[in-house]
Coordinates of C-alpha atoms and ligand atoms in Angstrom, one line a residue:
K1 CA -6.2 20.2 -23.2
V2 CA -6.1 16.7 -24.5
R3 CA -2.7 17.4 -26.1
V4 CA 0.1 16.1 -23.8
P5 CA 2.4 18.9 -22.6
E6 CA 5.9 18.6 -23.9
G7 CA 7.5 17.9 -20.5
L8 CA 5.2 15.0 -19.8
K9 CA 5.5 13.3 -23.2
N10 CA 8.0 10.7 -21.8
V11 CA 5.9 9.9 -18.7
P12 CA 4.0 6.6 -19.4
T13 CA 0.3 6.9 -19.8
L14 CA -2.2 5.2 -17.5
S15 CA -5.6 4.1 -18.9
F16 CA -8.3 6.7 -18.6
V17 CA -10.9 4.2 -19.8
S18 CA -10.0 1.7 -17.1
L19 CA -10.3 4.4 -14.5
V20 CA -13.7 5.5 -15.6
L21 CA -14.9 1.9 -15.8
A22 CA -13.6 1.3 -12.3
I23 CA -15.4 4.4 -10.9
F24 CA -18.8 3.6 -12.6
S25 CA -18.6 -0.1 -11.6
D26 CA -17.9 0.9 -8.0
K27 CA -14.5 -0.8 -8.0
G28 CA -12.0 0.0 -5.3
P29 CA -8.4 1.2 -5.3
D30 CA -7.1 -2.4 -5.6
N31 CA -8.7 -2.6 -9.1
R32 CA -7.0 0.7 -10.1
W33 CA -3.7 -0.6 -8.7
E34 CA -4.0 -3.6 -11.0
F35 CA -3.9 -1.5 -14.1
M36 CA -1.4 1.0 -12.8
R37 CA 0.9 -1.4 -11.0
K38 CA 3.2 -2.3 -13.9
I39 CA 4.0 1.3 -14.8
L40 CA 4.1 2.7 -11.3
E41 CA 6.3 -0.1 -9.9
K42 CA 8.8 0.4 -12.7
E43 CA 8.7 4.1 -13.2
G44 CA 7.2 5.5 -10.0
I45 CA 5.2 7.9 -12.1
G46 CA 2.5 7.9 -14.7
K47 CA 0.2 10.4 -16.4
I48 CA -3.6 10.1 -16.8
W49 CA -6.1 12.3 -18.6
F50 CA -9.0 13.1 -16.3
S51 CA -11.7 15.8 -16.2
G52 CA -10.0 17.8 -19.0
E53 CA -6.4 17.7 -17.6
W54 CA -3.3 15.6 -17.5
F55 CA -2.6 14.4 -14.0
I56 CA 0.7 13.0 -12.6
V57 CA 0.0 9.9 -10.5
T58 CA 3.0 8.8 -8.4
T59 CA 4.3 6.2 -6.0
D60 CA 7.8 7.6 -6.1
L61 CA 9.1 8.3 -2.6
E62 CA 11.5 11.1 -3.6
L63 CA 8.6 13.0 -5.2
T64 CA 6.3 12.2 -2.3
K65 CA 8.8 13.6 0.2
D66 CA 9.2 16.7 -1.9
V67 CA 5.4 17.2 -1.9
F68 CA 5.3 16.8 1.9
S69 CA 8.2 19.1 2.6
K70 CA 7.8 21.8 -0.1
T71 CA 4.2 22.8 0.5
D72 CA 4.8 26.1 -1.4
L73 CA 6.0 24.3 -4.5
Y74 CA 3.2 21.8 -4.4
P75 CA 0.1 23.6 -2.9
K76 CA -3.3 22.0 -2.7
T77 CA -5.8 23.2 -5.2
S78 CA -8.8 25.0 -3.7
L79 CA -12.2 23.6 -4.5
E80 CA -13.3 26.9 -6.0
E81 CA -10.3 26.7 -8.4
S82 CA -10.9 23.1 -9.4
Y83 CA -14.7 23.3 -9.5
P84 CA -15.7 26.9 -9.7
G85 CA -19.3 27.6 -8.5
S86 CA -19.8 23.8 -7.8
L87 CA -21.9 22.3 -5.1
T88 CA -18.8 20.8 -3.5
A89 CA -17.1 24.2 -3.3
Y90 CA -20.3 25.7 -1.9
Y91 CA -20.6 23.2 0.9
Y92 CA -16.9 22.8 1.9
G93 CA -15.6 26.2 1.0
T94 CA -12.1 27.0 2.3
N95 CA -11.1 24.9 5.3
V96 CA -8.1 23.4 7.0
V97 CA -7.9 20.4 4.6
I98 CA -8.1 22.4 1.4
S99 CA -6.2 25.7 1.9
N100 CA -2.6 26.8 1.7
G101 CA 0.0 29.2 3.1
D102 CA -1.1 31.7 5.8
V103 CA -4.8 30.8 5.4
W104 CA -4.0 27.2 6.2
K105 CA -1.8 28.1 9.1
R106 CA -4.6 30.2 10.6
H107 CA -7.1 27.4 10.2
R108 CA -4.7 24.8 11.6
N109 CA -3.9 27.0 14.6
V110 CA -7.6 27.3 15.4
A111 CA -8.3 23.6 14.8
N112 CA -5.2 22.1 16.4
P113 CA -6.0 22.6 20.1
A114 CA -9.4 20.9 19.5
F115 CA -7.6 17.6 18.8
K116 CA -5.5 17.8 21.9
S117 CA -8.0 16.5 24.5
L118 CA -10.4 14.1 23.0
P119 CA -13.8 13.2 24.5
M120 CA -13.3 9.6 25.7
H121 CA -16.8 9.4 27.0
V122 CA -18.2 9.9 23.5
F123 CA -16.2 7.0 22.1
N124 CA -17.1 4.8 25.1
E125 CA -20.8 5.6 25.2
T126 CA -21.2 5.1 21.4
A127 CA -19.5 1.7 21.7
V128 CA -22.1 0.7 24.3
K129 CA -24.9 1.9 22.0
L130 CA -23.4 -0.2 19.2
L131 CA -23.4 -3.3 21.4
K132 CA -27.1 -2.8 22.0
V133 CA -27.8 -2.7 18.3
I134 CA -25.9 -5.9 17.7
E135 CA -27.5 -7.6 20.7
K136 CA -30.9 -7.4 18.8
V137 CA -29.5 -9.4 15.9
D138 CA -27.4 -11.8 17.9
N139 CA -26.0 -14.6 15.7
E140 CA -27.6 -13.4 12.5
P141 CA -25.6 -11.7 9.6
I142 CA -25.6 -8.0 10.0
E143 CA -24.4 -5.4 7.4
V144 CA -21.3 -3.9 8.9
K145 CA -20.4 -1.2 6.5
D146 CA -23.7 0.6 7.2
L147 CA -23.4 -0.1 10.9
M148 CA -19.9 1.4 11.1
H149 CA -21.1 4.5 9.2
R150 CA -23.9 4.9 11.8
L151 CA -21.4 4.6 14.6
T152 CA -18.8 7.0 13.2
L153 CA -21.5 9.6 12.3
D154 CA -22.8 9.5 15.9
V155 CA -19.3 9.8 17.3
L156 CA -18.4 12.8 15.0
G157 CA -21.7 14.7 15.6
R158 CA -21.2 14.5 19.4
A159 CA -17.4 15.0 19.5
V160 CA -17.2 17.7 16.8
F161 CA -20.2 19.9 17.8
G162 CA -22.1 18.3 20.6
F163 CA -25.0 17.1 18.4
D164 CA -26.4 13.6 18.6
F165 CA -27.4 12.4 15.2
N166 CA -28.6 9.2 16.9
N167 CA -27.9 7.3 13.7
L168 CA -27.4 4.0 15.6
E169 CA -30.8 4.1 17.2
D170 CA -32.8 6.0 14.6
P171 CA -31.2 5.9 11.1
T172 CA -34.2 7.5 9.5
N173 CA -34.2 10.8 11.4
I174 CA -34.2 13.9 9.3
Y175 CA -30.7 15.1 10.2
V176 CA -29.2 11.7 9.3
T177 CA -31.0 11.4 6.0
T178 CA -30.3 15.1 5.0
Y179 CA -26.6 14.7 5.9
Q180 CA -26.4 11.5 3.9
E181 CA -28.1 13.0 0.9
V182 CA -25.8 16.0 0.9
T183 CA -22.6 13.9 1.1
A184 CA -23.9 11.4 -1.5
E185 CA -24.7 14.3 -3.9
C186 CA -21.3 15.9 -3.3
D187 CA -19.6 12.6 -4.1
K188 CA -21.4 11.9 -7.4
P189 CA -18.6 10.9 -9.8
I190 CA -20.1 12.4 -13.0
Y191 CA -19.5 15.9 -11.7
F192 CA -15.8 15.1 -11.2
I193 CA -15.3 13.4 -14.5
M194 CA -17.2 16.1 -16.5
P195 CA -17.3 19.2 -14.1
F196 CA -18.8 21.4 -16.9
I197 CA -22.2 19.6 -16.8
E198 CA -22.9 21.2 -13.5
Y199 CA -23.5 24.5 -15.4
L200 CA -26.1 22.9 -17.7
P201 CA -29.8 23.5 -16.8
Y202 CA -30.6 19.8 -16.9
F203 CA -28.0 18.9 -14.2
D204 CA -29.0 21.9 -12.0
R205 CA -28.4 21.0 -8.3
T206 CA -30.9 23.4 -6.7
E207 CA -32.5 20.6 -4.6
A208 CA -29.1 19.6 -3.2
R209 CA -28.4 23.2 -2.4
K210 CA -31.6 23.3 -0.3
K211 CA -30.5 20.3 1.6
I212 CA -27.1 21.9 2.3
A213 CA -29.0 25.0 3.5
K214 CA -30.7 22.7 6.1
I215 CA -27.5 21.2 7.3
N216 CA -25.9 24.7 7.4
E217 CA -28.8 25.9 9.5
L218 CA -27.9 23.3 12.0
Y219 CA -24.2 24.2 12.0
N220 CA -25.0 28.0 12.1
G221 CA -27.3 27.6 15.0
L222 CA -24.7 25.7 17.0
I223 CA -22.0 28.1 16.2
E224 CA -24.1 31.1 17.3
E225 CA -25.1 29.3 20.5
K226 CA -21.5 28.5 21.4
R227 CA -20.3 32.0 20.6
K228 CA -22.9 33.3 23.1
S229 CA -21.6 30.9 25.7
M230 CA -18.2 32.6 25.3
E231 CA -19.7 35.9 26.6
T232 CA -21.0 34.2 29.8
E233 CA -17.7 32.5 30.7
E234 CA -19.5 29.2 30.3
L235 CA -17.2 28.2 27.5
S236 CA -14.0 29.0 29.4
K237 CA -15.2 26.7 32.2
K238 CA -15.7 23.9 29.7
I239 CA -12.3 24.5 28.2
N240 CA -10.7 24.4 31.6
N241 CA -12.3 21.2 32.7
N242 CA -11.8 19.5 29.3
T243 CA -15.4 18.9 28.5
A244 CA -15.6 21.2 25.4
D245 CA -16.3 19.7 22.0
L246 CA -14.2 20.5 18.9
L247 CA -16.4 23.4 17.8
E248 CA -16.2 25.0 21.3
C249 CA -12.4 24.6 21.2
M250 CA -12.2 26.2 17.8
I251 CA -14.4 29.1 18.8
Y252 CA -12.3 29.6 21.9
A253 CA -9.0 29.5 19.9
S254 CA -10.4 32.0 17.4
K255 CA -10.6 34.6 20.2
D256 CA -6.9 35.0 19.7
P257 CA -6.5 38.2 17.5
K258 CA -3.8 36.4 15.6
N259 CA -6.2 33.7 14.4
P260 CA -9.6 35.3 13.9
M261 CA -12.2 33.0 12.2
S262 CA -15.6 34.0 10.9
N263 CA -18.7 31.8 11.5
E264 CA -18.7 30.9 7.9
E265 CA -15.1 29.6 8.1
I266 CA -15.8 27.6 11.2
R267 CA -18.8 26.1 9.4
Y268 CA -16.7 25.0 6.5
N269 CA -14.4 23.3 9.0
L270 CA -17.2 21.5 10.6
A271 CA -18.3 20.2 7.2
I272 CA -14.8 19.0 6.4
F273 CA -14.2 17.3 9.8
M274 CA -17.4 15.3 9.1
L275 CA -16.2 14.4 5.7
A276 CA -12.6 13.6 6.8
G277 CA -13.7 11.5 9.8
H278 CA -16.8 9.7 8.8
D279 CA -16.3 7.4 5.8
T280 CA -12.6 7.0 6.6
T281 CA -13.0 5.5 10.1
A282 CA -16.1 3.5 9.0
T283 CA -14.0 1.9 6.3
A284 CA -11.2 1.2 8.7
L285 CA -13.5 -0.5 11.2
S286 CA -15.3 -2.5 8.5
T287 CA -12.1 -3.8 6.9
I288 CA -10.5 -4.7 10.3
L289 CA -13.7 -6.6 11.3
Y290 CA -13.4 -8.5 8.0
V291 CA -9.8 -9.3 8.8
L292 CA -10.7 -10.6 12.3
A293 CA -13.6 -12.6 11.0
T294 CA -11.5 -14.3 8.4
R295 CA -8.3 -14.8 10.5
K296 CA -9.5 -16.6 13.6
D297 CA -5.9 -16.9 15.0
V298 CA -5.5 -13.1 14.8
Q299 CA -9.0 -12.6 16.4
R300 CA -8.1 -14.9 19.3
K301 CA -4.7 -13.2 19.9
V302 CA -6.3 -9.8 19.9
R303 CA -9.0 -10.8 22.2
D304 CA -6.6 -12.5 24.6
E305 CA -4.6 -9.3 24.8
I306 CA -7.7 -7.2 25.4
L307 CA -8.9 -9.4 28.2
R308 CA -5.5 -9.4 29.8
V309 CA -5.0 -5.7 29.6
L310 CA -8.6 -4.5 30.3
G311 CA -9.5 -7.0 33.1
D312 CA -13.2 -6.4 33.8
D313 CA -13.4 -3.1 31.9
L314 CA -15.4 -2.9 28.7
T315 CA -13.4 -0.1 27.0
P316 CA -9.8 0.9 27.4
T317 CA -8.3 4.0 29.0
I318 CA -5.6 5.8 27.1
D319 CA -2.9 4.0 29.2
Q320 CA -4.4 0.7 28.5
Q321 CA -4.5 1.5 24.8
R322 CA -0.7 1.9 24.8
E323 CA -0.5 -1.6 26.3
L324 CA -2.5 -3.2 23.5
K325 CA 0.5 -3.7 21.4
Y326 CA -0.8 -6.5 19.2
L327 CA -4.1 -4.8 18.6
N328 CA -2.2 -1.7 17.6
M329 CA -0.1 -3.7 15.1
V330 CA -3.2 -5.3 13.6
I331 CA -4.8 -1.8 13.3
K332 CA -1.7 -0.5 11.5
E333 CA -1.5 -3.5 9.1
N334 CA -5.2 -3.2 8.3
L335 CA -4.7 0.5 7.5
R336 CA -1.7 -0.5 5.3
I337 CA -3.5 -3.1 3.3
Y338 CA -6.9 -1.3 3.1
P339 CA -5.9 2.4 3.4
P340 CA -9.2 4.4 3.9
V341 CA -7.6 7.3 2.0
H342 CA -6.2 5.6 -1.1
Q343 CA -4.9 8.8 -2.8
L344 CA -4.0 12.2 -1.4
P345 CA -6.1 15.2 -2.4
R346 CA -4.6 16.8 -5.5
R347 CA -1.6 19.1 -5.3
E348 CA -0.4 21.2 -8.2
S349 CA 3.0 22.6 -9.1
S350 CA 3.2 26.3 -8.4
E351 CA 6.2 26.8 -10.8
T352 CA 8.0 24.8 -13.4
I353 CA 9.6 21.7 -11.8
K354 CA 12.1 19.4 -13.2
F355 CA 11.7 15.8 -12.0
R356 CA 14.2 13.3 -13.5
N357 CA 13.8 13.9 -17.3
H358 CA 10.3 15.3 -17.0
V359 CA 9.1 18.8 -16.7
F360 CA 6.0 19.8 -14.8
L361 CA 4.7 23.1 -16.0
P362 CA 3.0 25.3 -13.4
K363 CA -0.5 24.0 -12.4
T364 CA 0.3 20.4 -13.2
P365 CA -2.0 18.3 -11.0
I366 CA -0.2 15.7 -8.9
L367 CA -1.7 12.7 -7.1
I368 CA 0.1 10.6 -4.5
N369 CA -1.2 7.1 -4.7
I370 CA -1.2 5.8 -1.1
Y371 CA -2.7 2.4 -2.1
G372 CA 0.1 1.9 -4.6
I373 CA 2.8 2.8 -2.1
H374 CA 1.3 0.4 0.5
H375 CA 1.1 -2.4 -2.0
S376 CA 4.3 -2.0 -3.9
S377 CA 6.7 -4.9 -3.7
K378 CA 9.5 -2.2 -4.0
Y379 CA 8.7 -1.1 -0.5
W380 CA 7.1 -4.1 1.2
K381 CA 8.0 -7.8 1.3
D382 CA 4.9 -9.8 0.3
P383 CA 2.7 -6.7 0.2
E384 CA -0.5 -8.6 -0.3
E385 CA 0.0 -10.7 2.9
F386 CA -1.5 -9.6 6.2
I387 CA 1.4 -9.6 8.6
P388 CA 0.9 -7.4 11.7
E389 CA 4.4 -8.2 12.9
R390 CA 5.8 -5.8 10.3
F391 CA 4.8 -3.1 12.8
E392 CA 6.8 -4.5 15.8
I393 CA 8.8 -1.5 17.0
E394 CA 12.2 -2.8 15.8
N395 CA 10.9 -3.5 12.3
D396 CA 8.9 -0.3 12.2
E397 CA 11.8 2.0 13.2
K398 CA 14.1 0.6 10.5
R399 CA 11.7 1.4 7.7
D400 CA 11.4 4.6 5.6
Q401 CA 8.5 6.3 7.3
N402 CA 7.1 7.5 4.0
I403 CA 6.0 4.0 2.9
W404 CA 3.1 3.9 5.5
L405 CA 1.0 7.0 4.6
T406 CA -2.4 6.2 6.0
F407 CA -2.6 9.6 7.6
G408 CA -0.5 11.5 5.0
G409 CA 2.8 13.1 6.0
G410 CA 4.7 16.3 6.6
S411 CA 3.0 19.4 8.1
R412 CA -0.3 18.4 6.5
I413 CA -0.5 15.2 8.4
C414 CA -4.0 14.2 9.5
L415 CA -5.3 16.2 12.5
G416 CA -7.7 13.5 13.4
N417 CA -5.3 10.5 13.4
N418 CA -5.5 10.0 17.2
F419 CA -9.2 10.6 17.2
S420 CA -9.7 7.8 14.7
L421 CA -7.2 5.4 16.3
I422 CA -8.9 5.8 19.7
E423 CA -12.3 5.3 18.2
Q424 CA -11.1 2.1 16.5
R425 CA -9.5 0.7 19.7
V426 CA -12.5 1.5 21.9
T427 CA -15.0 0.0 19.4
L428 CA -12.9 -3.1 18.8
C429 CA -12.3 -3.7 22.5
A430 CA -16.0 -3.5 23.3
L431 CA -17.0 -5.7 20.4
L432 CA -14.4 -8.4 20.8
R433 CA -14.9 -8.8 24.5
K434 CA -18.6 -9.5 23.9
Y435 CA -18.7 -11.2 20.5
E436 CA -17.0 -13.8 18.3
V437 CA -17.0 -12.4 14.7
S438 CA -17.2 -14.5 11.6
L439 CA -17.9 -14.3 7.9
P440 CA -21.1 -16.2 6.6
A441 CA -20.1 -19.1 4.4
D442 CA -22.0 -17.7 1.4
S443 CA -20.4 -14.2 1.7
I444 CA -19.5 -12.4 -1.5
H445 CA -16.2 -11.7 0.3
K446 CA -15.3 -15.3 1.0
D447 CA -12.3 -15.2 -1.4
K448 CA -11.2 -11.6 -0.9
L449 CA -12.6 -8.4 0.4
H450 CA -14.3 -6.4 -2.3
L451 CA -13.5 -2.7 -1.9
G452 CA -15.5 0.0 -3.6
H453 CA -15.5 3.6 -4.8
I454 CA -16.6 6.6 -2.6
N455 CA -14.7 9.4 -4.3
G456 CA -11.2 10.2 -5.6
T457 CA -9.6 9.9 -2.2
I458 CA -11.7 7.7 0.1
T459 CA -11.9 4.0 -0.2
G460 CA -15.4 2.4 -0.1
L461 CA -16.5 -1.2 0.4
Q462 CA -19.2 -3.5 -1.0
P463 CA -21.9 -4.5 1.5
L464 CA -20.2 -6.7 4.1
H465 CA -22.4 -9.0 6.3
L466 CA -20.7 -10.5 9.4
I467 CA -22.0 -12.6 12.2
F468 CA -21.6 -11.5 15.8
K469 CA -22.1 -14.4 18.2
K470 CA -22.3 -13.7 21.9
R471 CA -19.4 -15.1 23.8
T472 CA -19.9 -17.0 27.0
E473 CA -17.2 -15.7 29.3
Ligands
LIG501 C1 -8.9 6.2 9.5 C2 -9.3 7.5 9.5 C3 -8.6 8.6 8.8 C4 -7.7 8.6 7.8 C5 -7.2 7.4 7.0 C6 -7.3 9.9 7.5 C7 -6.4 10.3 6.5 C8 -6.0 11.6 6.3 C9 -5.0 11.9 5.3 C10 -4.2 11.0 4.4 C11 -4.8 13.3 5.4 C12 -3.7 14.1 4.6 C13 -4.4 14.8 3.5 C14 -3.4 15.5 2.6 O1 -2.2 15.5 2.9 O2 -3.9 16.1 1.6 C15 -5.7 13.8 6.4 C16 -5.8 15.1 6.8 C17 -6.7 15.6 7.7 N1 -7.6 14.8 8.4 FE1 -7.7 12.8 8.5 N2 -8.0 10.8 8.3 C18 -8.8 10.0 9.2 C19 -9.6 10.5 10.2 C20 -9.8 11.8 10.5 C21 -10.7 12.3 11.5 C22 -11.5 11.4 12.4 C23 -10.6 13.7 11.4 C24 -11.4 14.7 12.2 C25 -12.4 14.4 13.1 C26 -9.7 14.0 10.4 C27 -9.3 15.3 10.1 C28 -8.3 15.7 9.2 C29 -8.0 17.0 8.9 C30 -8.5 18.3 9.6 C31 -6.9 17.0 8.0 C32 -6.2 18.1 7.3 C33 -4.9 18.5 8.0 C34 -4.2 19.6 7.3 O3 -4.2 19.8 6.1 O4 -3.6 20.4 8.1 N3 -9.2 12.9 9.9 N4 -6.4 12.7 6.9

């Protein structure tokens, strides 16, 4: 498979060695963009050899729009097809993120109502817990990447299936550590670069499978319990008074004979919601705190707005969130400059496709490079500058909507975008009201923020210490 297919011969080649070095030295998407920029800004498309196949990497908007609108022509690749019998396929199975056609529609129909009414009390209460943790280390550097992961795991556990991981107060409890071990094992890059090694006895992942069994036991128990509550009408009551968690909403929606869903399918969706919502929002919150710590003028302006809109409240209502116009622009610009999903999960052509003077044979893998689109000088003026005003309504409306792809696009757009935005706003309001944020003078990030590698889609971050100094109001 190393031989280049005829139709891709005239697509410029991107460096496989640079990519592997970037992955193993824990470099972020900014580093990859550096070695891809020249080709992608000029051609909009490049090819790279990876895990035994030639991939198309693109920042071209025409191709991107096609991928979003012609989902039958560019379906996602199932985990079982990409990595048959792998640990990742075993844990995440078929779910709303990785499925196509009628199967995807059924999953989306069941998951969709769950994201319509979000549990504000979970966001608010977790923000208060966060403040208590920070209070204990007042005015000393605290590692924010880990702290934000603890926060987002707690929020997800409670909002998705009513389970408190309690990671903020007790980061060493067995559910937290098992969950972290499972996700760390699933993300190990070596199994993506050389998927075949998973089948060699030396690399056997039996221990990891046992850990997955433990997490699955938790999920299965909760699913069973909630199915039972459907029989007693308890679940209907929760749905009617908007206190159901996402799992309860899914179980309720799967009552519809048009969208049946087995316990196993629901479990795969729980696993993928945790994946989709955990590192992503933690990265978003960490990078925005860095931005606020290093741009005191922005921090001051955001805080002034929060104090004006919220009055004496600690956390904002949904109506108040709409009024936080400057904060919303800062959030959007942060998500442009540091997109937590730097590359969309792989699609592949379902038939032969002609694109310009190239030919993609069926099953050609295609990756949309979000980081590249967000940082391309073809689409953005001064792309490396942090300018929240880009998102003032009049500027935002004039722009092609496909150049800000933080949450993807088309019918596969992120289901949890509001979930994450609300979580970010609530957390930031509580933090900025109470604390001044700054970067220690000796920080490794003093010249620029050093991103990192989590996996092929999600952006990581090097440890980031920030100082939270209590404000005197
Ligand atoms: C800053 C935070 C987040 C970012 C940047 C993000 C980004 C994305 C992106 C780019 C996609 C499109 C994937 C594709 O087209 O292949 C997506 C899909 C999805 N996201 Fe998010 N996401 C975030 C938070 C969340 C949260 C909190 C949840 C759930 C609790 C969630 C659930 C989903 C689901 C279920 C899909 C699949 C939608 C579908 O295919 O129908 N996301 N997300």
